[in-house]
Coordinates of C-alpha atoms and ligand atoms in Angstrom, one line a residue:
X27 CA 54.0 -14.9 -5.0
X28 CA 51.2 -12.9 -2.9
X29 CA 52.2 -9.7 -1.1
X30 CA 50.6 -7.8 1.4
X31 CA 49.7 -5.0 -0.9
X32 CA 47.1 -7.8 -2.7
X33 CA 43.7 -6.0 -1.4
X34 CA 41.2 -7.9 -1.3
X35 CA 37.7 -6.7 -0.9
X36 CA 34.5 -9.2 0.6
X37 CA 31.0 -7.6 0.2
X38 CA 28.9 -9.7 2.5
X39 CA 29.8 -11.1 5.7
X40 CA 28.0 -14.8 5.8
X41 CA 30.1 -17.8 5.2
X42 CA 30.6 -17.2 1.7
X43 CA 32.5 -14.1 3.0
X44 CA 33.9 -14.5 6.0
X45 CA 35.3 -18.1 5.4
X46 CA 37.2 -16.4 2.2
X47 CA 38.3 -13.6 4.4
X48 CA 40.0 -16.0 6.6
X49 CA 41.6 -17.9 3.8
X50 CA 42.9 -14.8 2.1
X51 CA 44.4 -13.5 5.2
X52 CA 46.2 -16.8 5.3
X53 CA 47.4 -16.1 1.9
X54 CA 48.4 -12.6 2.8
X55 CA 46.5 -10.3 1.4
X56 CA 45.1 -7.3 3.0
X57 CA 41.4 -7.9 3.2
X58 CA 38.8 -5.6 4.1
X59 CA 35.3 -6.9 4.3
X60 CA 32.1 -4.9 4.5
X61 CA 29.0 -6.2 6.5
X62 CA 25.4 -4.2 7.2
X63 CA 23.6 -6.6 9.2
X64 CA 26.0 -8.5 11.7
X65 CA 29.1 -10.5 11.0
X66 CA 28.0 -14.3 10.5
X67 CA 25.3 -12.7 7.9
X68 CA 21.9 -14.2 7.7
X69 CA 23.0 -18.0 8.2
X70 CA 24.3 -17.1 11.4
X71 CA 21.5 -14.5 12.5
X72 CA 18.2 -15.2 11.2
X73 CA 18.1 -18.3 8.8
X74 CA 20.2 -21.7 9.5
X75 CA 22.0 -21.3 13.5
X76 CA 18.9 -19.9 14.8
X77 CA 16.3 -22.1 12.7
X78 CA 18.2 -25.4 13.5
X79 CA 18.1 -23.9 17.3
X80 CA 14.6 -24.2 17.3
X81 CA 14.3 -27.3 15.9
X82 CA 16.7 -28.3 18.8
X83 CA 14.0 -27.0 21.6
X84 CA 11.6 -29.3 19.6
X85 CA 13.7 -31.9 19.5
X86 CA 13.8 -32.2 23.2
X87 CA 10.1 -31.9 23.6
X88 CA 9.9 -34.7 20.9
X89 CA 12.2 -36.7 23.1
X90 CA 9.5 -37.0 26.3
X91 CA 7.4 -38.6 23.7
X92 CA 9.6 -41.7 23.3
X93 CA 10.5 -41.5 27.1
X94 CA 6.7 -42.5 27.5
X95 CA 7.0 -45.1 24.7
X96 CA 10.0 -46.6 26.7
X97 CA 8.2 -46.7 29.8
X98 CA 9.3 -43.2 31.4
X99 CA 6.2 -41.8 33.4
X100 CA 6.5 -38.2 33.9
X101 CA 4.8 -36.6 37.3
X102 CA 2.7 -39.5 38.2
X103 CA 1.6 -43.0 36.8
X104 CA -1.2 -41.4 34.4
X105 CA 0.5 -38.7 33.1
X106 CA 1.7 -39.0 29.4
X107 CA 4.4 -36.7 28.3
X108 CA 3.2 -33.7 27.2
X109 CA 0.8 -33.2 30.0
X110 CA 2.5 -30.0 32.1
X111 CA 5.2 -29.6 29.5
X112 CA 4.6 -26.1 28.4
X113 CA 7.1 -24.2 26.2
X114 CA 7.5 -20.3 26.7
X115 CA 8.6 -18.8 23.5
X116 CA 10.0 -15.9 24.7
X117 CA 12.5 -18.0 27.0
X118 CA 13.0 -20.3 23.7
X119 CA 13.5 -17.2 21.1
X120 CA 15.9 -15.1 23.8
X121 CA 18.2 -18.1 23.8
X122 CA 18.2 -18.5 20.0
X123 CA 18.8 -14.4 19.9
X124 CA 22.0 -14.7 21.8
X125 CA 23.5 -17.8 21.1
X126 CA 23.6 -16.0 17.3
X127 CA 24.7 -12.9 18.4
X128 CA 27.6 -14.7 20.8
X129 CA 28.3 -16.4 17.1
X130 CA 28.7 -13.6 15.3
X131 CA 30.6 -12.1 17.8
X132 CA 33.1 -15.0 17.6
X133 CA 33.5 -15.0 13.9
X134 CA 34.4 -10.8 14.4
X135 CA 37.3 -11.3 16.9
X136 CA 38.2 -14.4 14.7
X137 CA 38.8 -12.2 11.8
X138 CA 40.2 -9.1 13.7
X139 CA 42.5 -11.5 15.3
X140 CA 44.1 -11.8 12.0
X141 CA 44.3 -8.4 10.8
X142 CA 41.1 -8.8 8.6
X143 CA 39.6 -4.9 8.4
X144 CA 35.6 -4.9 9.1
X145 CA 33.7 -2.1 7.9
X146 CA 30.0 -2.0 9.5
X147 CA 28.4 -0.6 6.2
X148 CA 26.7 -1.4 2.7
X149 CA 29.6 -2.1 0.2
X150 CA 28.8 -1.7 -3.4
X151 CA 31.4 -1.4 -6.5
X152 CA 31.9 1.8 -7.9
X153 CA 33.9 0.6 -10.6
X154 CA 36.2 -2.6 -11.4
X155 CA 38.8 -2.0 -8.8
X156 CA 36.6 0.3 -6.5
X157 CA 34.0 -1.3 -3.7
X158 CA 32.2 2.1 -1.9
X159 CA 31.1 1.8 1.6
X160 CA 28.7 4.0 3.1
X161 CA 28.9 3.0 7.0
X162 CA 27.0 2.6 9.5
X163 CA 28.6 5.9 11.5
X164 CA 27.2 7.8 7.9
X165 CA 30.8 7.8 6.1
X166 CA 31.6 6.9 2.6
X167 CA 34.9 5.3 2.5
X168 CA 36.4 3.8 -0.8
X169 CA 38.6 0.9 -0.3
X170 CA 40.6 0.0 -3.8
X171 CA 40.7 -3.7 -4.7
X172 CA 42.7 -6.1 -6.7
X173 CA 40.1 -8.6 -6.0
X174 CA 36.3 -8.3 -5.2
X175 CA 34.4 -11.3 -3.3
X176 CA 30.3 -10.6 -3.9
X177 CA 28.9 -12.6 -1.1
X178 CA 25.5 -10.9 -0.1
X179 CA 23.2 -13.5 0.3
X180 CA 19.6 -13.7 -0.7
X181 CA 16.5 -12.5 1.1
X182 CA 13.3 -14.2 1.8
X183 CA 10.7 -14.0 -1.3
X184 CA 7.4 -12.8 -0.4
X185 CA 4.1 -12.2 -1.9
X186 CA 2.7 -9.0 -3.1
X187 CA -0.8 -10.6 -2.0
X188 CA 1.3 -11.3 1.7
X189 CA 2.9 -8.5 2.7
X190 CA 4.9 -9.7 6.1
X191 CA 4.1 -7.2 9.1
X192 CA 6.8 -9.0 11.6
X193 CA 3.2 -9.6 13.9
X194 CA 1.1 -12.6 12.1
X195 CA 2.3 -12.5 8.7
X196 CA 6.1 -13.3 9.3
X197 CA 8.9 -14.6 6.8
X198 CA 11.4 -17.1 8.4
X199 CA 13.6 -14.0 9.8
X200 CA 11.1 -12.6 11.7
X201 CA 9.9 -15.8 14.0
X202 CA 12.2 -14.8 17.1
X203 CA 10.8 -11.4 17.6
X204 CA 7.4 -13.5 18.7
X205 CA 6.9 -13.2 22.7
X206 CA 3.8 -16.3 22.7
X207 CA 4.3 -19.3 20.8
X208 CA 1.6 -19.2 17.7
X209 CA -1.5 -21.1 18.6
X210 CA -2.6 -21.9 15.1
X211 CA 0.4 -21.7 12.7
X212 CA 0.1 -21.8 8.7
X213 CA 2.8 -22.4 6.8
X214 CA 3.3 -21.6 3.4
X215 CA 5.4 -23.4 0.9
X216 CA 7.0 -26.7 2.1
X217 CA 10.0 -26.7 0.5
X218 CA 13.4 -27.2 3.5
X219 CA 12.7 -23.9 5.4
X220 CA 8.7 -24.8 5.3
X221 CA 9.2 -28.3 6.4
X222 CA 12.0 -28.0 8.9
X223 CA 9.9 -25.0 11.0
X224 CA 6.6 -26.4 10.1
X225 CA 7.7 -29.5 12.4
X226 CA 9.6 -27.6 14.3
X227 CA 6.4 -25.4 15.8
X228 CA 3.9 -28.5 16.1
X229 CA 6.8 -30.2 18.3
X230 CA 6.7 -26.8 20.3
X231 CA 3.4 -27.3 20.7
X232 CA 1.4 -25.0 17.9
X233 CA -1.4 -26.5 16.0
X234 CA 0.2 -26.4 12.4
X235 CA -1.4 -26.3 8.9
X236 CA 1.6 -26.7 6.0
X237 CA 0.2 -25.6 2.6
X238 CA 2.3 -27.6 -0.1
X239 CA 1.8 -26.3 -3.7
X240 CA 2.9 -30.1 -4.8
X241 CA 1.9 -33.8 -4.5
X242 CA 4.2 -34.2 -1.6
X243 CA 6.2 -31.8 1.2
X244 CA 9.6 -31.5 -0.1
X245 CA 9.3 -31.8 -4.0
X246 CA 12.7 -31.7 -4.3
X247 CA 14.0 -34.2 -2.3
X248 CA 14.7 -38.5 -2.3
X249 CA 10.9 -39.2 -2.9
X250 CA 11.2 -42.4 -0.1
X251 CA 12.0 -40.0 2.3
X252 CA 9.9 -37.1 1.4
X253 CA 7.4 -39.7 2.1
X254 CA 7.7 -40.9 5.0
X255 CA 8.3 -37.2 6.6
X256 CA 5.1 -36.7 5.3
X257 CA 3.4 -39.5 6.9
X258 CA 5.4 -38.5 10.5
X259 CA 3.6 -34.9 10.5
X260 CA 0.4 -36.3 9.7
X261 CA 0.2 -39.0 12.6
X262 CA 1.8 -36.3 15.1
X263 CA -1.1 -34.0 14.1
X264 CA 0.2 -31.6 11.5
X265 CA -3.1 -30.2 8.9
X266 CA -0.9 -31.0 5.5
X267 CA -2.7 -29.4 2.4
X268 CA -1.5 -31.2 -1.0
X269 CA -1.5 -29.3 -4.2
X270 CA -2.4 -26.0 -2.6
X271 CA -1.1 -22.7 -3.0
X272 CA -1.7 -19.8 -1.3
X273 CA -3.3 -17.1 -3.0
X274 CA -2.5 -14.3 -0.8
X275 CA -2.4 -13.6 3.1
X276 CA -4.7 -10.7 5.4
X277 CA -5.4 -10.0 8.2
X278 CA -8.2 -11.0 10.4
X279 CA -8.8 -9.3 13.9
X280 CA -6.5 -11.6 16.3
X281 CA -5.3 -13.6 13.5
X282 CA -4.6 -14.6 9.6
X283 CA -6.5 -15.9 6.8
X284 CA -4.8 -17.8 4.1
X285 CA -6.5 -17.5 0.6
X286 CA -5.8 -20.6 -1.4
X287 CA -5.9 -20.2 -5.5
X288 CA -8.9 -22.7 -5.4
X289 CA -10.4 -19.6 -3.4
X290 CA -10.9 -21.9 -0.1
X291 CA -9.1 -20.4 2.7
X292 CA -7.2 -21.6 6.1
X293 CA -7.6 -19.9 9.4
X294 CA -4.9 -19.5 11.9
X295 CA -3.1 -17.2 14.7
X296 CA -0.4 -16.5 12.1
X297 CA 1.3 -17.2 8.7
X298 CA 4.6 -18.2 7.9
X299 CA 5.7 -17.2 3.8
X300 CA 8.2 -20.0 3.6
X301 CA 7.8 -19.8 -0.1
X302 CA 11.9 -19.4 -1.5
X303 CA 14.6 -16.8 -1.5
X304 CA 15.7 -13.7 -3.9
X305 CA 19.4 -13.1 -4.8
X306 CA 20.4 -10.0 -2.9
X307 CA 22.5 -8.2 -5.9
X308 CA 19.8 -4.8 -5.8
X309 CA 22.3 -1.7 -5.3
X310 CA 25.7 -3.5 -5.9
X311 CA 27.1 -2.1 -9.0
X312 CA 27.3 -4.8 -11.1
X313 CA 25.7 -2.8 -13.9
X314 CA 29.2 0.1 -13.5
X315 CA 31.6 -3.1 -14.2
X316 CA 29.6 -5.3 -16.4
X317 CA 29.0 -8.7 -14.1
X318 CA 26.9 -10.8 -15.7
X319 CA 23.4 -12.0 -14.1
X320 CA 21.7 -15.6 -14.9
X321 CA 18.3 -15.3 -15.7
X322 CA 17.6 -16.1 -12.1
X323 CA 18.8 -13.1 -11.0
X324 CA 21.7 -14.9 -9.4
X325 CA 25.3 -13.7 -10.4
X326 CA 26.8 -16.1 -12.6
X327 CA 29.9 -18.0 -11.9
X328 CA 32.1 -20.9 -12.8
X329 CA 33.7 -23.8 -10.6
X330 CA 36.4 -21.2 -9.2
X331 CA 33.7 -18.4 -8.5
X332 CA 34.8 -16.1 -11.0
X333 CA 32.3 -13.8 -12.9
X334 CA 32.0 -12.6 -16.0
X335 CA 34.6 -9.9 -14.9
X336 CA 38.5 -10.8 -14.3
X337 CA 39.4 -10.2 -10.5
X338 CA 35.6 -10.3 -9.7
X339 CA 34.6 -13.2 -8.1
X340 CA 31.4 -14.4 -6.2
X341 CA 30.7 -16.9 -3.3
X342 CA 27.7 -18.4 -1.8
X343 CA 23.3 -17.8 -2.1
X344 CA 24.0 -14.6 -4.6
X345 CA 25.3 -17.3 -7.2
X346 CA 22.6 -19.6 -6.6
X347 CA 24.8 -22.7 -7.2
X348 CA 23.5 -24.7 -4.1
X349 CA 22.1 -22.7 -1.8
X350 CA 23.7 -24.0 2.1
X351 CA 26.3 -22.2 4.4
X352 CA 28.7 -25.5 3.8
X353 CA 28.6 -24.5 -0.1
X354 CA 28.7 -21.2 0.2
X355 CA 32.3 -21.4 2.5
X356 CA 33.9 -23.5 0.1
X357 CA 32.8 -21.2 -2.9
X358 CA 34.5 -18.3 -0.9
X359 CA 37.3 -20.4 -0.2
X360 CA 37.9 -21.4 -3.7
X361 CA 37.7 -18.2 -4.7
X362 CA 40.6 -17.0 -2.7
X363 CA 42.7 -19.9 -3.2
X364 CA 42.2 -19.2 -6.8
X365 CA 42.7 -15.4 -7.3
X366 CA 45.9 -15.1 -4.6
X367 CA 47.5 -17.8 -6.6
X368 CA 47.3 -20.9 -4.3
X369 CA 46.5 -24.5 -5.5
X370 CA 42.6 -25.0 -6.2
X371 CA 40.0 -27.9 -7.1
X372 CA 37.1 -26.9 -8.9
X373 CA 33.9 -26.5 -6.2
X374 CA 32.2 -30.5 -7.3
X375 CA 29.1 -30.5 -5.7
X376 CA 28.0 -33.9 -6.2
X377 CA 30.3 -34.8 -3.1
X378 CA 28.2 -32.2 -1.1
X379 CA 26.4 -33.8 2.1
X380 CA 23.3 -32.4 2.8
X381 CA 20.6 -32.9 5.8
X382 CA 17.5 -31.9 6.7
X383 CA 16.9 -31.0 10.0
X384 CA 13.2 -32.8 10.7
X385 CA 12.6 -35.6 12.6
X386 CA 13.8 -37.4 11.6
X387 CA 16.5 -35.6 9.8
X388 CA 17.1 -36.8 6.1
X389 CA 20.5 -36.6 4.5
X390 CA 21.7 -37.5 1.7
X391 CA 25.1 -37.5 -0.4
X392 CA 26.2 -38.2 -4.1
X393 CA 23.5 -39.3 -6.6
X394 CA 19.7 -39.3 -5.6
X395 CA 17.0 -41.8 -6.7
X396 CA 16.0 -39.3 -9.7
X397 CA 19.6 -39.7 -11.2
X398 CA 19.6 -43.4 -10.4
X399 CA 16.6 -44.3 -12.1
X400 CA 18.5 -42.1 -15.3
X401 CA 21.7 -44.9 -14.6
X402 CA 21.4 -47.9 -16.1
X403 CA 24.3 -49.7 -14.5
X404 CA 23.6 -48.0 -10.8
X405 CA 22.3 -50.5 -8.2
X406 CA 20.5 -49.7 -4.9
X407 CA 19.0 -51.1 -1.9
X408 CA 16.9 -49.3 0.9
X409 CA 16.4 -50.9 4.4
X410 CA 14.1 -49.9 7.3
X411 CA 15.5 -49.1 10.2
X412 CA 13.2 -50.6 12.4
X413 CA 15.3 -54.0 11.4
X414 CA 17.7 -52.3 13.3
X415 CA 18.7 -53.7 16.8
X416 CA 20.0 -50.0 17.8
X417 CA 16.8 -48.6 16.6
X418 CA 14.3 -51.2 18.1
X419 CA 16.2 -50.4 21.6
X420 CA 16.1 -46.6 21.2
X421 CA 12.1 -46.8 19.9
X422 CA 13.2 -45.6 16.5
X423 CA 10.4 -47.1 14.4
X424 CA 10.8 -45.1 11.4
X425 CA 13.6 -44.0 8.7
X426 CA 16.1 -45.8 6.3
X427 CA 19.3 -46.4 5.0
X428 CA 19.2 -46.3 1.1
X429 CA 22.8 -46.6 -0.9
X430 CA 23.5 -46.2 -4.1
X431 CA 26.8 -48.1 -6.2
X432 CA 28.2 -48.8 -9.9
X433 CA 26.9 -52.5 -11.4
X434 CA 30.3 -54.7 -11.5
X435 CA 32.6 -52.3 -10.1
X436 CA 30.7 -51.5 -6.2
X437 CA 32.3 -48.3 -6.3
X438 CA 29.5 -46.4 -3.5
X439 CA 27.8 -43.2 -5.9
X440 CA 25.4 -41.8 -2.7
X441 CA 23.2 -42.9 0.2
X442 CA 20.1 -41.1 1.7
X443 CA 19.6 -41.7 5.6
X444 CA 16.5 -41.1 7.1
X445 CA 17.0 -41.2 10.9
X446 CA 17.6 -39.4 14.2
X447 CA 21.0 -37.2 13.7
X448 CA 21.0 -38.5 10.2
X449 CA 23.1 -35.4 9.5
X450 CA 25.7 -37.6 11.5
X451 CA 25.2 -40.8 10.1
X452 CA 25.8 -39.5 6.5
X453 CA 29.3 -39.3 7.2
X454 CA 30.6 -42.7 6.5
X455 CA 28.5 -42.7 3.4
X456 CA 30.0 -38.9 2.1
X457 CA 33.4 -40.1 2.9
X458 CA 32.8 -43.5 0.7
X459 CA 31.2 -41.2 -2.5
X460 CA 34.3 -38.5 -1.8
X461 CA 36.8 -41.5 -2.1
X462 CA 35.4 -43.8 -4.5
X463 CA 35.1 -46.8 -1.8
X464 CA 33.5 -49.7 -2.9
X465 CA 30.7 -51.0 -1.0
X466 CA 32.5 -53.8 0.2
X467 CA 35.4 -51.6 1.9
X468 CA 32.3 -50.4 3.6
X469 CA 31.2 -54.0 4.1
X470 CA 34.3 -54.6 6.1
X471 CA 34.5 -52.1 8.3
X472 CA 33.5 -53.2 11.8
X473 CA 31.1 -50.9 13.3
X474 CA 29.6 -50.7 17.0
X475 CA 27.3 -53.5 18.2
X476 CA 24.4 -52.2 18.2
X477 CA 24.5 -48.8 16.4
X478 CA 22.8 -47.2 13.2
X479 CA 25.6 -47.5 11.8
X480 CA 25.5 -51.1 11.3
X481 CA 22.5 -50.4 8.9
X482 CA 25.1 -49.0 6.7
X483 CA 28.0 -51.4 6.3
X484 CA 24.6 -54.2 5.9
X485 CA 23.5 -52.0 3.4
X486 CA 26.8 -52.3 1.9
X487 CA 26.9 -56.1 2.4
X488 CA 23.5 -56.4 0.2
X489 CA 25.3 -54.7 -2.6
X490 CA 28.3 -56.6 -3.0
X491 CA 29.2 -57.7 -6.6
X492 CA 29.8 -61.3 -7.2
X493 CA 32.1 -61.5 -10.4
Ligands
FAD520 C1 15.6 -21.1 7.4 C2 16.9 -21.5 6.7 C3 17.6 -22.5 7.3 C4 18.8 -22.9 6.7 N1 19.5 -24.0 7.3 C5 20.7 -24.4 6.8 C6 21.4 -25.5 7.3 O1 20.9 -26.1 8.3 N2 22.6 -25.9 6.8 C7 23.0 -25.2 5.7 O2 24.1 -25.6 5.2 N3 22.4 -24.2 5.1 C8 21.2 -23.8 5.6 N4 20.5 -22.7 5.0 C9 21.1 -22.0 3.9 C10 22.2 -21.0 4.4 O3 21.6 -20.2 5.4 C11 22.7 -20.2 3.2 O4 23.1 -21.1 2.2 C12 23.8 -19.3 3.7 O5 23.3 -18.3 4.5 C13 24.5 -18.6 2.5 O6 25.6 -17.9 2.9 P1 26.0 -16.5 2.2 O7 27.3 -16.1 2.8 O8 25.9 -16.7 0.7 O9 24.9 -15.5 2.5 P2 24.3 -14.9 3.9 O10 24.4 -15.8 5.0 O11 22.9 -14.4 3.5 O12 25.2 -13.6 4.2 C14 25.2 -12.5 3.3 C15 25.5 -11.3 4.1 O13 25.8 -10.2 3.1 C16 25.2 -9.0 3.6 N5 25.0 -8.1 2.5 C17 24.2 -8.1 1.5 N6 24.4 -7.1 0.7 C18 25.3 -6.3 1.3 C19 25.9 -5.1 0.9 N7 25.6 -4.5 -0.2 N8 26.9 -4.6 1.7 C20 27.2 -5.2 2.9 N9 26.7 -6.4 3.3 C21 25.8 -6.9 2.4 C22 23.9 -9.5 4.2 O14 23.4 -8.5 5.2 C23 24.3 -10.8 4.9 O15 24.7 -10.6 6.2 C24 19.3 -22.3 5.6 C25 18.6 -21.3 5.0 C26 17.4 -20.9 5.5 C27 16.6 -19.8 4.9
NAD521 N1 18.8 -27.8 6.4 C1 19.2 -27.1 5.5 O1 20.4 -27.3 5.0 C2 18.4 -26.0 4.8 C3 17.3 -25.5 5.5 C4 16.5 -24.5 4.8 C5 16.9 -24.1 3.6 N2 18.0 -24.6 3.0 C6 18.4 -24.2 1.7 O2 17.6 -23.3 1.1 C7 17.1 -23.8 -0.1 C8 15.7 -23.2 -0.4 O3 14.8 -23.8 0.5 P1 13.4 -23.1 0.8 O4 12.5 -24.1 1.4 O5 13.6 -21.9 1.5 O6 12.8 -22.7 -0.6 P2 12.3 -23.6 -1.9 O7 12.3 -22.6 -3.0 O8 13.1 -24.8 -2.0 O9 10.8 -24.0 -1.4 C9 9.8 -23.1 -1.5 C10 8.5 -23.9 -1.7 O10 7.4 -23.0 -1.7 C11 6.5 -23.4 -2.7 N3 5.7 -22.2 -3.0 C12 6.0 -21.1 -3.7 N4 5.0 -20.3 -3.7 C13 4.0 -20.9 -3.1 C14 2.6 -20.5 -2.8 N5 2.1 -19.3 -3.2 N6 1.9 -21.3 -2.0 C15 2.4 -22.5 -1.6 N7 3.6 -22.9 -1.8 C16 4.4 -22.1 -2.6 C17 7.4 -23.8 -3.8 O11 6.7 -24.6 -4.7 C18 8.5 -24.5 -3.1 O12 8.2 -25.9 -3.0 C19 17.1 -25.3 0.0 O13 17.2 -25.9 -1.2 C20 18.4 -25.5 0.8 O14 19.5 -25.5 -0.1 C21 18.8 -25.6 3.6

């Protein structure tokens, strides 16, 4: 049975942290969590609400495009879409600014509203059972804990050759300080961040060069997909470089110069390091109590979050387990549920949905191609979505459905969809791989005429299993 004298103690106040703090003080427990930066941590202030802002602005700009394909004329019967659309970047960056800050100011008076205790300050663990805050009104206050929630995050990696100045050599935080929108934009590294704001700026209007260090932009991702994303920046104009990697970044009077390793180099206004993320456990403590680090640098942790120390769990992009804001909630979650007692699955992130926010968006759920083609009894079909009645209407002319299901048994294993709000689309699809549906229960189900959708229950059709 929980009591109120359980203290628990959240370094880190992202959704790793402030999702457990709210579950916690659901539980009971007196919780305490310490934040230096702003409430919401860096997914709310700098990385995923204000980066899938932008994309938003872009999005709309994008939109005028296929107004004109659809027969909109814009300001007179020559004029195409983009003429006299112009984008101010301050106006764009000022929105972004306080639409995070109004975030982060909801998620404080939703924890205050239920008695959690924020300290504005850099927590650290003093010993097991101890977490130190030095605030930001220059106290030190020491808050005992029967449980310890690490949930600080990681940082943007840069290059000791590209030192960011927060002018023209920028990491992904520092984008909304810009008053003009870059002219000439390089981006370096194209993994999700590089990719997502790469597109995101030549939408807005920049002229954008995306160094990739591999084959193909997004290495990591269903190769199909990866693709065709590739294939949409190069026909809207984006400069892709294949199999390049940046060297190092300077300065050049009014602008940047990129230094590849083959030693040729790329011009622009500005540089973007896009090139990964370092576990933020500098400072912490973890070496007074004895928490074990991977080799990564991340903390290590199990299903439940727990460390290598009893009552020390940790939640979120410090573990490194998968690094998204959906994730890192549910690790915080789990970690509450699981030290103050309360019943607990194991975090199973095959069931995770993920999307990326280009356009169009890709998201995917379950097994990929790479663990497919691993499979010997998985089926899988992939159709276009320009088959689509929905799509042909709305001037959707690229993007696909792919699913993925057991030979015999049907039961649905994952899907990628590549397609306008994909990130919406994938939900059918999650909900099938989270409940072991059988692609014929998704057969069955009546969808809209016409709507996307309908490319997934035909999807579904193409998979069934004759006995
Ligand atoms: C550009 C970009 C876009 C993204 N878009 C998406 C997306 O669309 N969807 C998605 O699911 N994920 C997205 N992600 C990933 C997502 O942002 C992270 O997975 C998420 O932020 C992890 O949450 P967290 O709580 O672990 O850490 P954070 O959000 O980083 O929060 C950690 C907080 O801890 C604080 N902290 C650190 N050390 C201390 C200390 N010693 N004392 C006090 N406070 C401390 C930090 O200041 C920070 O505020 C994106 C990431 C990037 C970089
Ligand atoms: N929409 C979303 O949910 C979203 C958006 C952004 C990030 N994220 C999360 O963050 C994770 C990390 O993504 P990321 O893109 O920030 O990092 P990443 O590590 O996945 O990609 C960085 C890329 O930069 C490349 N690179 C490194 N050094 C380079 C160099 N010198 N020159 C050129 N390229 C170089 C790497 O090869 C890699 O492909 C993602 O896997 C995802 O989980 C999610």
């Amino acid at each position: 049975m929980i009591t109120r004298e359980t203290s628990v103690v959240i370094i880190g106040g992202g959704p790793g942290g402030y999702e457990a703090a709210l579950v916690a003080a659901q539980l009971g427990a007196d919780v305490t969590i310490v934040e230096k930066d702003g409430l919401g941590g860096a997914a709310v202030l700098t990385d995923c609400v204000p980066s899938k802002a932008l994309v938003a602005t872009a999005d709309q700009r994008a939109d005028l495009d296929i107004a004109v394909r659809l027969g909109v004329r814009l300001g007179g019967p020559d004029r195409t879409a983009g003429d006299g659309v112009q984008v101010k970047a301050s106006a764009v960056n000022r929105r972004i600014l306080d639409l995070a800050a109004a975030q982060s100011r909801d998620i404080r008076r939703s924890l205050e509203s239920v008695g959690v205790r924020v300290i504005d300050g850099v927590g650290r663990l003093v010993e097991r059972g101890l977490v130190r805050a030095d605030t930001s009104g220059n106290e030190t206050v020491d808050v005992a804990a029967d449980v310890v929630l690490l949930a600080t995050g990681a940082t943007p990696r840069v290059l000791p050759t590209a030192v960011p100045d927060g002018e023209r050599i920028l990491t992904w935080q520092q984008i909304y300080a810009l008053d003009d929108l870059p002219e000439r934009l390089v981006v370096i590294g194209s993994g999700v961040t590089g990719a997502e704001l790469a597109q995101a700026y030549l939408g807005l209007g920049s002229a954008v060069t995306l160094v990739s260090s591999r084959e193909r932009v997004l290495p990591g991702e269903d190769a199909d997909a990866a693709t065709q994303i590739e294939s949409v920046f190069r026909e809207r104009g984006m400069e892709v470089l294949s199999t390049s990697r940046a060297q190092g970044v300077e300065r050049s009077g009014d602008g940047v110069v990129v230094t590849l390793t083959d030693g040729r180099t790329v011009e622009g206004s500005h540089a973007l390091l896009a090139v990964g993320s370092v576990p933020q456990t500098a400072g912490l403590g973890l070496e007074h109590v004895g928490v074990e680090l991977a080799e990564s640098g991340h903390i290590a942790v199990d299903r439940v979050s727990r460390t290598s120390v009893p009552g020390i769990y940790a939640a979120g992009d410090c573990t490194g387990v998968l690094p998204l804001a959906s994730v890192a909630a549910m690790q915080g979650r789990i970690a509450m549920w699981h030290a103050l007692g309360d019943a607990v699955a194991p975090l199973n992130v095959r069931g995770v949905a993920a999307n990326i926010f280009t356009d169009p968006e890709i998201a995917t759920v379950g097994i990929g191609q790479r663990v497919a083609d691993e499979m010997p009894d998985v089926q899988s079909v992939l159709l276009p979505l320009a088959r689509n009645p929905r799509a042909k209407m709305q001037g959707i002319d690229a993007g696909f459905v792919k699913l993925f299901c057991r030979t015999g048994y049907g039961t649905v294993l994952g899907g990628v969809v590549v397609a306008p709000k994909a990130s919406e689309l994938i939900f059918p699809v999650a909900l099938a791989v989270q409940n072991r549906l059988s692609v014929d229960a998704v057969a069955s189900t009546i969808t809209v005429y016409p709507s996307l959708s309908g490319s997934i229950t035909e999807a579904a059709r193409q998979l069934h299993q004759s006995e």
